[in-house]
CSV table of C-alpha atoms in Angstrom, one decimal:
chain,number,residue,atom,x,y,z
A,812,MET,CA,0.0,0.0,0.0
A,813,ALA,CA,1.4,3.4,-1.1
A,814,ILE,CA,0.3,6.8,0.2
A,815,SER,CA,1.7,10.2,-0.6
A,816,VAL,CA,0.8,13.5,1.2
A,817,ARG,CA,2.0,17.0,0.1
A,818,VAL,CA,1.0,20.3,1.6
A,819,SER,CA,2.4,23.8,1.7
A,820,SER,CA,1.6,27.0,3.6
A,821,SER,CA,2.6,30.7,3.0
A,822,ASP,CA,2.2,33.9,5.0
A,823,CYS,CA,2.8,36.0,1.9
A,824,PHE,CA,6.5,36.4,2.7
A,825,GLU,CA,7.8,32.8,3.3
A,826,THR,CA,6.5,29.4,2.2
A,827,SER,CA,7.0,26.0,3.9
A,828,SER,CA,6.3,22.7,2.4
A,829,PHE,CA,5.7,19.2,3.8
A,830,ALA,CA,5.9,15.8,2.0
A,831,GLN,CA,5.3,12.3,3.4
A,832,SER,CA,5.3,9.0,1.6
A,833,TYR,CA,4.3,5.6,3.0
A,834,TYR,CA,4.9,2.2,1.5
A,835,LEU,CA,3.2,0.0,4.0
A,836,ASP,CA,2.4,-3.7,4.7
A,837,LYS,CA,-1.3,-4.3,4.9
A,838,SER,CA,-1.0,-5.1,8.6
A,839,THR,CA,0.4,-1.7,9.4
A,840,GLN,CA,-1.8,0.9,11.1
A,841,LEU,CA,-1.2,4.6,10.5
A,842,LYS,CA,-2.5,7.8,12.0
A,843,HIS,CA,-1.4,11.2,10.7
A,844,ASP,CA,-2.6,14.6,11.7
A,845,ILE,CA,-1.6,17.8,9.9
A,846,ASP,CA,-2.4,21.3,11.1
A,847,LEU,CA,-2.1,24.3,8.7
A,848,GLU,CA,-1.7,27.9,9.8
A,849,SER,CA,-0.5,31.0,7.9
A,850,GLY,CA,3.1,30.2,7.0
A,851,LYS,CA,3.3,27.2,9.4
A,852,ILE,CA,2.8,23.4,9.2
A,853,SER,CA,2.6,21.1,12.2
A,854,SER,CA,2.4,17.3,11.9
A,855,ARG,CA,2.0,14.3,14.1
A,856,MET,CA,2.3,10.8,12.8
A,857,LYS,CA,2.0,7.4,14.5
A,858,ALA,CA,2.5,4.0,12.8
A,859,ALA,CA,2.8,0.4,14.0
A,860,GLY,CA,2.8,-2.9,12.2
A,861,ARG,CA,4.9,-5.7,10.7
A,862,GLY,CA,6.2,-6.9,7.4
A,863,SER,CA,8.0,-4.6,4.9
A,864,ASN,CA,7.5,-0.9,5.6
A,865,ARG,CA,9.1,2.4,4.5
A,866,LEU,CA,8.2,5.9,5.7
A,867,THR,CA,9.8,9.0,4.2
A,868,HIS,CA,9.3,12.5,5.5
A,869,SER,CA,10.6,15.9,4.3
A,870,LEU,CA,10.2,19.6,5.3
A,871,SER,CA,11.4,22.5,3.2
A,872,GLY,CA,11.5,26.2,3.4
A,873,SER,CA,13.3,29.2,2.0
A,874,ASP,CA,16.8,27.7,2.4
A,875,TYR,CA,16.5,24.5,4.3
A,876,THR,CA,15.5,20.8,3.9
A,877,LEU,CA,14.9,18.2,6.6
A,878,THR,CA,14.4,14.6,5.6
A,879,SER,CA,13.8,11.3,7.4
A,880,ASP,CA,13.9,7.9,5.7
A,881,LEU,CA,12.8,4.8,7.8
A,882,SER,CA,12.8,1.3,6.4
A,883,SER,CA,12.0,-1.9,8.2
A,884,GLN,CA,11.4,-5.6,7.6
A,885,GLY,CA,9.9,-7.1,10.8
A,886,THR,CA,7.9,-5.3,13.4
A,887,ILE,CA,7.9,-1.5,13.7
A,888,SER,CA,6.5,1.2,16.0
A,889,THR,CA,7.2,4.9,15.4
A,890,PHE,CA,6.0,8.3,16.4
A,891,SER,CA,7.1,11.6,14.9
A,892,SER,CA,6.2,15.3,15.2
A,893,SER,CA,7.4,18.1,13.1
A,894,THR,CA,7.0,21.9,12.7
A,895,ALA,CA,7.9,24.1,9.8
A,896,THR,CA,7.8,27.8,8.9
A,897,GLY,CA,9.5,29.6,6.1
A,898,ASN,CA,12.9,29.7,7.8
A,899,VAL,CA,12.8,27.3,10.8
A,900,ALA,CA,11.9,23.6,11.0
A,901,SER,CA,12.3,20.7,13.3
A,902,ILE,CA,11.5,16.9,13.4
A,903,SER,CA,11.5,14.6,16.4
A,904,GLN,CA,11.1,10.9,15.9
A,905,ASN,CA,11.0,7.8,18.1
A,906,ILE,CA,11.5,4.3,16.6
A,907,ALA,CA,11.3,0.8,18.0
A,908,GLY,CA,11.4,-2.4,16.1
A,909,GLU,CA,12.6,-5.9,15.5
A,910,GLY,CA,14.1,-7.5,12.4
A,911,CYS,CA,16.1,-5.4,10.0
A,912,LEU,CA,15.7,-1.7,10.4
A,913,SER,CA,17.4,1.4,9.2
A,914,VAL,CA,16.8,5.2,9.6
A,915,ASN,CA,18.6,8.1,8.0
A,916,MET,CA,17.8,11.7,9.0
A,917,GLN,CA,19.4,14.8,7.3
A,918,SER,CA,19.2,18.5,8.1
A,919,LYS,CA,20.4,21.0,5.4
A,920,GLN,CA,20.5,24.7,5.8
A,921,GLY,CA,22.0,26.6,2.9
A,922,GLY,CA,25.3,25.0,2.1
A,923,VAL,CA,25.8,23.2,5.4
A,924,ASN,CA,24.2,20.0,6.7
A,925,SER,CA,24.0,17.6,9.6
A,926,GLY,CA,22.8,14.0,9.8
A,927,GLN,CA,22.4,10.8,11.7
A,928,GLU,CA,22.0,7.2,10.6
A,929,ALA,CA,21.4,3.9,12.5
A,930,ALA,CA,20.7,0.4,11.3
A,931,VAL,CA,20.5,-3.1,12.8
A,932,ALA,CA,20.4,-6.6,11.1
A,933,ASN,CA,18.3,-9.4,12.5
A,934,GLY,CA,17.9,-7.8,15.9
A,935,VAL,CA,16.1,-5.0,17.9
A,936,LEU,CA,16.6,-1.3,17.7
A,937,SER,CA,15.2,1.7,19.6
A,938,SER,CA,16.2,5.2,18.7
A,939,SER,CA,15.2,8.8,19.5
A,940,GLN,CA,16.3,11.2,16.8
A,941,SER,CA,15.8,14.9,16.2
A,942,LEU,CA,16.6,17.5,13.4
A,943,TYR,CA,16.6,21.2,13.4
A,944,ALA,CA,17.5,23.9,10.9
A,945,SER,CA,17.3,27.7,10.9
A,946,GLU,CA,19.0,30.5,9.1
A,947,ASP,CA,20.5,31.9,12.3
A,948,GLN,CA,21.8,28.6,13.8
A,949,GLY,CA,22.5,26.3,10.8
A,950,ALA,CA,21.8,22.6,10.9
A,951,PHE,CA,21.6,20.2,13.9
A,952,SER,CA,20.9,16.5,14.4
A,953,ARG,CA,21.0,14.0,17.2
A,954,GLN,CA,20.4,10.4,17.9
A,955,ILE,CA,20.1,8.3,21.1
A,956,THR,CA,20.2,4.7,19.9
A,957,GLU,CA,20.3,1.2,21.4
A,958,MET,CA,20.5,-2.0,19.4
A,959,GLU,CA,21.2,-5.7,19.6
A,960,GLY,CA,21.5,-8.1,16.7
A,961,GLN,CA,23.6,-9.9,14.2
A,962,GLY,CA,25.2,-6.5,13.2
A,963,GLY,CA,24.6,-2.8,13.2
A,964,LYS,CA,26.0,0.6,12.6
A,965,VAL,CA,25.6,4.3,13.6
A,966,ILE,CA,26.8,7.4,11.8
A,967,SER,CA,26.9,11.1,12.8
A,968,LEU,CA,28.0,13.6,10.2
A,969,ALA,CA,28.3,17.4,10.0
A,970,VAL,CA,29.5,19.4,7.0
A,971,GLY,CA,30.1,23.1,7.7
A,972,GLU,CA,31.5,25.9,5.5
A,973,GLU,CA,35.1,25.2,6.7
A,974,ASN,CA,35.3,21.5,7.7
A,975,VAL,CA,33.6,18.1,7.7
A,976,LEU,CA,33.2,16.0,11.0
A,977,LEU,CA,32.3,12.4,10.9
A,978,ALA,CA,31.9,9.7,13.6
A,979,GLU,CA,30.9,6.2,12.7
A,980,GLY,CA,30.9,2.7,14.2
A,981,ASP,CA,29.7,-0.7,13.1
A,982,TYR,CA,29.9,-4.3,14.3
A,983,TYR,CA,29.4,-7.8,12.8
A,984,GLY,CA,28.4,-10.8,14.9
A,985,GLN,CA,25.7,-11.1,17.6
A,986,GLY,CA,26.1,-8.2,20.0
A,987,GLY,CA,24.9,-4.8,20.9
A,988,MET,CA,25.7,-1.1,20.4
A,989,LYS,CA,24.6,2.1,22.2
A,990,ALA,CA,25.2,5.6,20.9
A,991,ASN,CA,24.4,9.1,21.9
A,992,LEU,CA,25.6,11.4,19.1
A,993,ALA,CA,25.0,15.0,18.1
A,994,SER,CA,26.3,17.1,15.3
A,995,ALA,CA,25.8,20.7,14.2
A,996,ALA,CA,27.0,22.7,11.2
A,997,SER,CA,27.2,26.4,10.4
A,998,GLU,CA,30.5,28.1,9.7
A,999,ARG,CA,32.3,25.1,11.4
A,1000,ALA,CA,31.1,21.6,11.9
A,1001,ILE,CA,31.1,20.3,15.5
A,1002,ALA,CA,30.0,17.1,17.3
A,1003,SER,CA,29.6,15.5,20.7
A,1004,GLY,CA,28.6,12.2,22.2
A,1005,PHE,CA,29.8,8.7,22.6
A,1006,ALA,CA,29.3,5.1,21.5
A,1007,SER,CA,29.8,1.6,23.0
A,1008,ILE,CA,29.8,-1.9,21.6
A,1009,ASP,CA,29.0,-4.9,23.9
A,1010,ASP,CA,29.0,-2.3,26.7
A,1011,VAL,CA,32.6,-1.3,26.0
A,1012,SER,CA,33.3,2.4,25.2
A,1013,VAL,CA,34.8,2.4,21.8
A,1014,LEU,CA,34.2,6.1,21.1
A,1015,SER,CA,34.4,8.3,24.2
A,1016,SER,CA,32.9,11.8,24.6
A,1017,GLU,CA,36.4,13.2,25.3
A,1018,SER,CA,37.7,11.8,22.0
A,1019,VAL,CA,34.8,13.3,20.0
A,1020,ASP,CA,35.2,16.6,21.8
A,1021,ALA,CA,38.9,16.6,21.1
A,1022,PHE,CA,38.4,15.9,17.4
A,1023,SER,CA,35.6,18.5,17.2
A,1024,SER,CA,38.0,21.2,18.5
A,1025,MET,CA,40.9,20.4,16.2
A,1026,GLN,CA,41.8,23.0,13.5
A,1027,GLU,CA,44.2,20.7,11.6
A,1028,ASN,CA,43.2,17.6,9.6
A,1029,ALA,CA,43.1,14.4,11.7
A,1030,MET,CA,41.4,11.0,11.6
A,1031,MET,CA,41.6,8.0,13.9
A,1032,GLY,CA,40.2,4.5,13.2
A,1033,VAL,CA,40.0,1.4,15.4
A,1034,SER,CA,39.2,-2.1,14.0
A,1035,GLY,CA,39.1,-5.3,15.8
A,1036,MET,CA,37.8,-8.9,16.2
A,1037,ARG,CA,35.2,-10.0,18.7
A,1038,MET,CA,34.8,-13.5,20.2
A,1039,LEU,CA,31.2,-14.7,19.8
A,1040,GLY,CA,31.6,-18.1,21.4
A,1041,ASP,CA,34.5,-20.4,20.6
A,1042,ALA,CA,37.5,-19.5,18.4
A,1043,SER,CA,35.7,-20.6,15.3
A,1044,ASN,CA,33.0,-18.0,15.8
A,1045,ILE,CA,34.5,-14.5,15.6
A,1046,GLY,CA,32.9,-11.2,14.6
A,1047,SER,CA,34.4,-7.8,14.1
A,1048,PHE,CA,33.9,-4.0,14.6
A,1049,ASP,CA,35.1,-0.7,13.2
A,1050,VAL,CA,35.0,2.8,14.7
A,1051,SER,CA,36.4,6.0,13.2
A,1052,VAL,CA,36.2,9.7,13.8
A,1053,LEU,CA,37.6,12.5,11.5
A,1054,ASN,CA,37.8,16.2,11.2
A,1055,PHE,CA,39.0,17.5,7.8
A,1056,ASN,CA,39.2,21.0,6.5
A,1057,LEU,CA,37.3,21.2,3.2
A,1058,ASP,CA,39.9,23.3,1.3
A,1059,GLY,CA,37.4,23.6,-1.5
A,1060,GLU,CA,36.3,20.0,-1.4
A,1061,LYS,CA,32.6,19.6,-0.6
A,1062,GLU,CA,32.7,15.9,0.1
A,1063,THR,CA,34.7,13.1,1.7
A,1064,THR,CA,34.4,9.6,0.3
A,1065,LYS,CA,36.1,6.3,1.1
A,1066,ALA,CA,37.8,4.8,-1.9
A,1067,SER,CA,37.0,1.2,-2.7
A,1068,GLY,CA,38.6,-1.0,-5.4
A,1069,VAL,CA,37.1,-3.5,-7.7
A,1070,ALA,CA,39.4,-5.5,-9.9
A,1071,ASN,CA,38.5,-6.0,-13.5
A,1072,SER,CA,38.8,-9.7,-13.3
A,1073,ALA,CA,36.0,-11.7,-11.6
A,1074,MET,CA,37.6,-15.1,-12.3
A,1075,THR,CA,37.8,-17.4,-9.3
A,1076,PHE,CA,40.6,-19.8,-8.7
A,1077,SER,CA,42.2,-21.4,-5.6
A,1078,GLY,CA,42.4,-18.5,-3.2
A,1079,GLY,CA,39.0,-17.1,-4.1
A,1080,SER,CA,38.1,-14.3,-6.5
A,1081,TYR,CA,40.7,-11.7,-7.6
A,1082,SER,CA,37.9,-9.0,-7.1
A,1083,SER,CA,37.2,-9.9,-3.5
A,1084,PHE,CA,38.7,-6.9,-1.7
A,1085,SER,CA,37.9,-3.5,-0.4
A,1086,LEU,CA,40.2,-0.5,0.1
A,1087,THR,CA,39.6,2.1,2.9
A,1088,GLY,CA,41.0,5.1,1.0
A,1089,TYR,CA,44.1,5.3,3.3
A,1090,ARG,CA,47.6,4.0,2.8
A,1091,TRP,CA,51.3,4.7,3.6
A,1092,ASN,CA,52.0,7.2,0.8
A,1093,THR,CA,55.6,6.4,0.1
A,1094,LEU,CA,57.1,4.1,-2.5
A,1095,ASP,CA,58.7,1.8,0.1
A,1096,PRO,CA,57.1,2.6,3.4
A,1097,GLN,CA,59.5,0.2,5.4
A,1098,ILE,CA,57.1,0.3,8.3
A,1099,GLN,CA,58.9,-0.6,11.5
A,1100,LEU,CA,56.8,-2.6,13.9
A,1101,TYR,CA,57.5,-3.0,17.6
A,1102,LEU,CA,56.4,-5.6,20.0
A,1103,ASN,CA,56.1,-4.8,23.7
A,1104,PRO,CA,56.0,-8.3,25.4
A,1105,THR,CA,54.9,-7.0,28.8
A,1106,GLY,CA,52.1,-9.1,30.1
A,1107,MET,CA,52.1,-11.4,27.0
A,1108,ALA,CA,49.9,-14.5,26.9
A,1109,ALA,CA,51.3,-17.3,29.0
A,1110,ASP,CA,51.7,-19.9,26.3
A,1111,LEU,CA,53.8,-17.6,24.1
A,1112,THR,CA,57.4,-16.6,24.2
A,1113,THR,CA,58.7,-13.2,23.1
A,1114,THR,CA,60.5,-14.9,20.2
A,1115,SER,CA,57.6,-16.9,19.0
A,1116,ALA,CA,55.3,-13.9,19.1
A,1117,ALA,CA,57.7,-11.6,17.3
A,1118,GLU,CA,58.2,-14.3,14.6
A,1119,ALA,CA,54.5,-14.8,14.1
A,1120,ILE,CA,53.9,-11.1,13.6
A,1121,SER,CA,57.0,-10.9,11.4
A,1122,ALA,CA,55.7,-13.8,9.3
A,1123,ALA,CA,52.3,-12.0,8.9
A,1124,ALA,CA,54.1,-8.8,7.8
A,1125,ASN,CA,56.3,-10.7,5.3
A,1126,THR,CA,53.2,-12.3,3.8
A,1127,TRP,CA,51.8,-8.9,2.8
A,1128,ASP,CA,55.3,-7.8,1.7
A,1129,ASP,CA,55.7,-10.9,-0.6
A,1130,ALA,CA,52.5,-9.9,-2.4
A,1131,VAL,CA,53.6,-6.5,-3.6
A,1132,ALA,CA,56.4,-4.7,-5.3
A,1133,GLY,CA,57.2,-2.2,-2.6
A,1134,ASN,CA,58.7,-3.0,0.9
A,1135,ILE,CA,55.7,-2.3,3.1
A,1136,PHE,CA,57.4,-3.4,6.3
A,1137,ALA,CA,61.0,-3.1,7.4
A,1138,ASP,CA,63.3,-5.5,5.6
A,1139,THR,CA,66.0,-6.4,8.1
A,1140,THR,CA,63.9,-6.8,11.2
A,1141,ALA,CA,60.2,-6.3,10.7
A,1142,VAL,CA,59.4,-6.5,14.4
A,1143,ILE,CA,61.7,-5.0,17.1
A,1144,VAL,CA,61.0,-6.2,20.7
A,1145,ASP,CA,61.0,-3.1,23.0
A,1146,GLU,CA,59.3,-3.3,26.4
A,1147,ASN,CA,59.6,0.5,26.7
A,1148,LYS,CA,57.3,1.2,23.8
A,1149,VAL,CA,53.9,2.5,24.9
A,1150,VAL,CA,50.9,0.1,24.9
A,1151,ASP,CA,48.1,2.4,26.0
A,1152,ASP,CA,44.5,1.6,26.7
A,1153,PRO,CA,42.8,1.1,23.3
A,1154,PHE,CA,39.6,2.5,24.8
A,1155,SER,CA,41.2,5.5,26.4
A,1156,SER,CA,39.6,8.9,25.9
A,1157,THR,CA,43.1,10.3,25.4
A,1158,PRO,CA,44.7,7.9,22.9
A,1159,THR,CA,48.5,7.9,22.5
A,1160,LYS,CA,49.9,9.1,19.1
A,1161,ASP,CA,53.7,8.8,19.2
A,1162,SER,CA,54.7,7.8,15.7
A,1163,TYR,CA,55.6,4.2,16.7
A,1164,ASN,CA,53.7,1.2,15.4
A,1165,VAL,CA,53.4,-0.9,18.5
A,1166,HIS,CA,51.9,-4.4,19.0
A,1167,GLY,CA,51.1,-5.3,22.6
A,1168,TRP,CA,48.8,-7.1,25.0
A,1169,LYS,CA,46.0,-5.9,27.2
A,1170,SER,CA,43.2,-7.6,29.2
A,1171,PHE,CA,40.1,-6.0,27.7
A,1172,GLY,CA,37.6,-7.7,29.9
A,1173,ASN,CA,35.2,-8.1,27.0
A,1174,SER,CA,34.6,-10.0,23.8
A,1175,PHE,CA,37.1,-8.1,21.6
A,1176,VAL,CA,39.9,-10.4,20.4
A,1177,ALA,CA,42.2,-7.9,18.7
A,1178,LEU,CA,42.2,-4.2,17.7
A,1179,ASN,CA,44.0,-2.1,15.2
A,1180,ARG,CA,44.1,1.7,15.5
A,1181,TRP,CA,45.4,4.0,12.8
A,1182,TRP,CA,46.0,7.7,12.4
A,1183,THR,CA,46.1,10.1,9.4
A,1184,ASP,CA,47.0,13.7,9.1
A,1185,GLY,CA,44.6,14.2,6.2
A,1186,THR,CA,47.3,14.8,3.5
A,1187,LYS,CA,46.4,13.2,0.2
A,1188,LYS,CA,48.4,11.7,-2.7
A,1189,ASP,CA,47.0,10.0,-5.8
A,1190,GLY,CA,43.6,9.9,-4.1
A,1191,TYR,CA,44.7,8.2,-0.9
A,1192,TYR,CA,45.0,9.8,2.6
A,1193,ARG,CA,48.3,9.2,4.3
A,1194,ILE,CA,48.5,6.8,7.3
A,1195,THR,CA,51.0,8.1,9.8
A,1196,GLU,CA,50.8,5.4,12.6
A,1197,SER,CA,49.1,2.1,13.3
A,1198,ASP,CA,49.0,0.2,16.6
A,1199,THR,CA,47.6,-3.3,17.4
A,1200,TRP,CA,46.4,-4.9,20.6
A,1201,TYR,CA,45.8,-8.6,21.4
A,1202,ASN,CA,43.3,-9.6,24.2
A,1203,LEU,CA,44.9,-11.4,27.1
A,1204,ASP,CA,41.5,-12.8,28.1
A,1205,TYR,CA,41.7,-15.5,25.4
A,1206,GLY,CA,44.1,-18.4,24.8
A,1207,TRP,CA,46.7,-17.7,22.1
A,1208,THR,CA,49.1,-19.9,20.2
A,1209,THR,CA,51.8,-19.7,17.5
A,1210,SER,CA,51.3,-23.3,16.6
A,1211,LEU,CA,49.1,-23.9,13.6
A,1212,THR,CA,48.3,-27.4,14.7
A,1213,THR,CA,47.2,-26.2,18.1
A,1214,ALA,CA,45.0,-23.5,16.6
A,1215,GLU,CA,43.4,-26.1,14.3
A,1216,THR,CA,42.7,-28.7,17.0
A,1217,THR,CA,41.9,-26.5,20.1
A,1218,SER,CA,40.0,-23.3,20.9
A,1219,LYS,CA,43.2,-21.3,21.1
A,1220,ILE,CA,43.6,-18.4,18.6
A,1221,ASP,CA,46.4,-18.3,16.1
A,1222,LEU,CA,48.4,-15.2,16.6
A,1223,GLN,CA,49.8,-15.2,13.0
A,1224,SER,CA,46.4,-15.4,11.4
A,1225,VAL,CA,45.0,-12.5,13.5
A,1226,ALA,CA,48.1,-10.4,13.0
A,1227,LEU,CA,47.7,-11.0,9.2
A,1228,HIS,CA,44.2,-9.6,9.3
A,1229,GLU,CA,45.1,-6.6,11.6
A,1230,LEU,CA,48.1,-5.7,9.5
A,1231,GLY,CA,45.7,-5.6,6.5
A,1232,HIS,CA,44.0,-2.7,8.2
A,1233,CYS,CA,47.4,-1.2,9.0
A,1234,ILE,CA,48.2,-0.9,5.3
A,1235,GLY,CA,44.8,0.3,4.1
A,1236,MET,CA,42.7,-2.9,3.4
A,1237,GLY,CA,39.1,-2.9,4.5
A,1238,ASP,CA,36.8,-5.7,5.7
A,1239,ILE,CA,34.6,-7.3,3.1
A,1240,TYR,CA,31.5,-8.3,5.1
A,1241,SER,CA,28.2,-6.8,4.1
A,1242,THR,CA,26.1,-3.8,5.3
A,1243,THR,CA,23.6,-6.3,6.6
A,1244,TYR,CA,26.1,-6.9,9.4
A,1245,GLY,CA,27.4,-3.4,9.8
A,1246,GLY,CA,30.0,-3.5,7.0
A,1247,VAL,CA,30.4,-1.4,3.9
A,1248,LEU,CA,29.4,-3.8,1.1
A,1249,PRO,CA,25.8,-4.6,0.0
A,1250,PRO,CA,24.6,-8.1,0.8
A,1251,SER,CA,24.3,-8.8,-2.9
A,1252,ASP,CA,28.1,-8.2,-3.4
A,1253,GLU,CA,29.8,-11.6,-4.1
A,1254,ARG,CA,32.9,-10.5,-2.1
A,1255,THR,CA,31.0,-10.9,1.1
A,1256,LYS,CA,30.7,-14.7,0.4
A,1257,ASP,CA,34.4,-15.2,-0.4
A,1258,TYR,CA,35.8,-16.7,2.8
A,1259,GLU,CA,39.2,-17.5,1.3
A,1260,GLN,CA,40.2,-13.8,1.9
A,1261,VAL,CA,42.0,-12.9,5.1
A,1262,MET,CA,40.0,-9.6,5.2
A,1263,ASN,CA,36.7,-11.4,5.4
A,1264,LEU,CA,35.4,-12.9,8.6
A,1265,TYR,CA,37.6,-15.1,10.7
A,1266,ASN,CA,36.5,-18.7,10.5
A,1267,GLY,CA,39.7,-20.4,11.6
A,1268,PRO,CA,43.4,-20.1,11.2
A,1269,GLN,CA,44.5,-18.6,7.8
A,1270,ARG,CA,48.1,-17.7,7.2
A,1271,THR,CA,48.0,-17.1,3.5
A,1272,LEU,CA,46.4,-14.3,1.5
A,1273,GLY,CA,43.5,-14.9,-0.8
A,1274,ASN,CA,43.6,-13.7,-4.4
A,1275,GLY,CA,41.5,-10.6,-3.5
A,1276,ASP,CA,43.8,-9.7,-0.6
A,1277,LYS,CA,46.7,-9.7,-3.0
A,1278,THR,CA,45.0,-7.7,-5.6
A,1279,GLY,CA,44.0,-5.0,-3.1
A,1280,ALA,CA,47.5,-4.8,-1.7
A,1281,GLN,CA,49.0,-4.6,-5.2
A,1282,ILE,CA,46.7,-1.7,-6.1
A,1283,LEU,CA,48.0,0.1,-3.0
A,1284,TYR,CA,51.7,-0.8,-3.2
A,1285,GLY,CA,52.4,-2.2,-6.7
A,1286,ARG,CA,52.5,-5.7,-8.1
A,1287,ALA,CA,55.4,-8.0,-7.3
A,1288,PRO,CA,57.5,-8.8,-10.3
A,1289,SER,CA,57.1,-12.3,-11.7
A,1290,VAL,CA,60.1,-14.6,-11.2
A,1291,ILE,CA,60.8,-17.0,-14.2
A,1292,THR,CA,63.3,-19.8,-13.7
A,1293,VAL,CA,65.2,-20.8,-16.9
A,1294,GLY,CA,66.7,-24.3,-17.0
A,1295,SER,CA,70.3,-25.0,-18.1
A,1296,GLY,CA,69.2,-26.7,-21.3
A,1297,LYS,CA,71.2,-29.8,-20.5
A,1298,SER,CA,69.5,-33.1,-21.0
C-alpha cells in the first residue's frame, strides 16, 4: 500500500512545504494529523505494524530541507512530530522495532548539513532522533540509539562551511551497540557524544570533543575482532572519527577498489577486496613494527610472538612490489614502547607502530588503530601510525596445529588480518552486518580472503587480498626460472 501527502503554507513572505510517503504492509496501522496555519505546518504521525514498511518525511522552506527515511522488515512502531515555517523547521522521531531496520535523517541549511544514521540486522533497535534547521543557527541533528542483533551501525555527520566532521561505528556478529551522538553545522562543523559496543566504550565523549575542536586535519580509526563463542565464531567491529578542512572539497568519500577480473581460482576471487582510501603514501614505506612483550599471553614466548607477527608482515610484503614493512627486522622487541589503553579517551599518538597485549575484559579479540594527518596523494589519505592490541583474556598460540585442534587463537592469522587494516585494506563483510558492502556483493561470500570474517586459522592471502594490496603498493614482479638446457 502506497500513500503520498504533500501540503504547503505561506504567509505572503515565506513558504514552507511538507511531503510524506508511505509504503506499508497491509498489517500496518497509521494515523497522521496535519495542522495548517498561515506560513506554518505542524504534523504528528504514528504507525505500527509488521512486514516490509518504508516511511519518508521531508520539510522544506526558503533555504532548508529536513528529511527522514525509515525502512523496516519485521515489526515496527514509530511516532514523529514536526513543525515548519518559512525559515525554521524541526523533526522529532522515536522508533522501536525488531528484524532489519534502518533510519537516515538529514538536516540541510544553505550550504551546510548535519545528519544521523542507524541500522540493525536481525535484531532489535530503539532510537530517538531529532533534526533542526534555521537561518541563524544552521543545521543540527541528534540520535540516542540502542540495538542488539547480528550486526549494526551508527553514523553522525556534519559538513560546515570550513570542515567536515564524521563519527561512525559498526559491528558484525551477535552483540549490541549504544550511541548518543549529536552534530551541528554552520561556519564550522562540530560534534559531541559517545558510542559503545558490547557495553565497552569504543568512542568516548572526550575523543569526540577533542576531534571537534581540532583545527588541523586528523582521523583515527579502530578495527578489531570480537569473540562470539569459541575460536571458530569471531565477529568484528570498526570505529572511526575524522575532522577534515574542506579546502574547496565539498565531500569526503572512502575509496573502494574493484578488480577488472572476476575469475575465481584457488584463493578465491581476484575481485574480493575493499580499500579504505588510506595507505602509507611512500614508494617503500618500510614500516617498522614494535612488540612490547609486557604481560604477554602465558603460552607464548617473546621470540615466537615476534616471529608470528613478522611472518604476517612478510606475507603482505611478498604480495607487492614495494617494501611495506621493514626488511631487516620487521618486528623489534622493545618493552619501553607505549601500549596504551585502546579504549582511552586520550589515545597515544607517538609515531611508533606498536603491537602489545591488554586484558580487555570483553569479547574483543584484537584491535587495530590507525591515524592520518589528512594529507592526500594520488587519491589516498596518508596513514601516519598504526597500533595493534591482542586480548589477554583469550588463549593464544603460535602453533598452527594447536590452533586447528583446540579453541586457542592463532596469533599469526589474527596479525595478518590486523596488518591488513594497518596498510589500508578494508573488511569485506556486508552492510547487513554493519559492513560497507551490499549483501548482494559476491565479495561478502568469499571466505578465502583474510580480510573477510575469521572462520579459523589462515596464514596465506587470498587472491583478492593480494589484488587490493598490489593496487596500493604495486604488483610484485614475476620470477621466471630458466633451465640450463642440459639433457
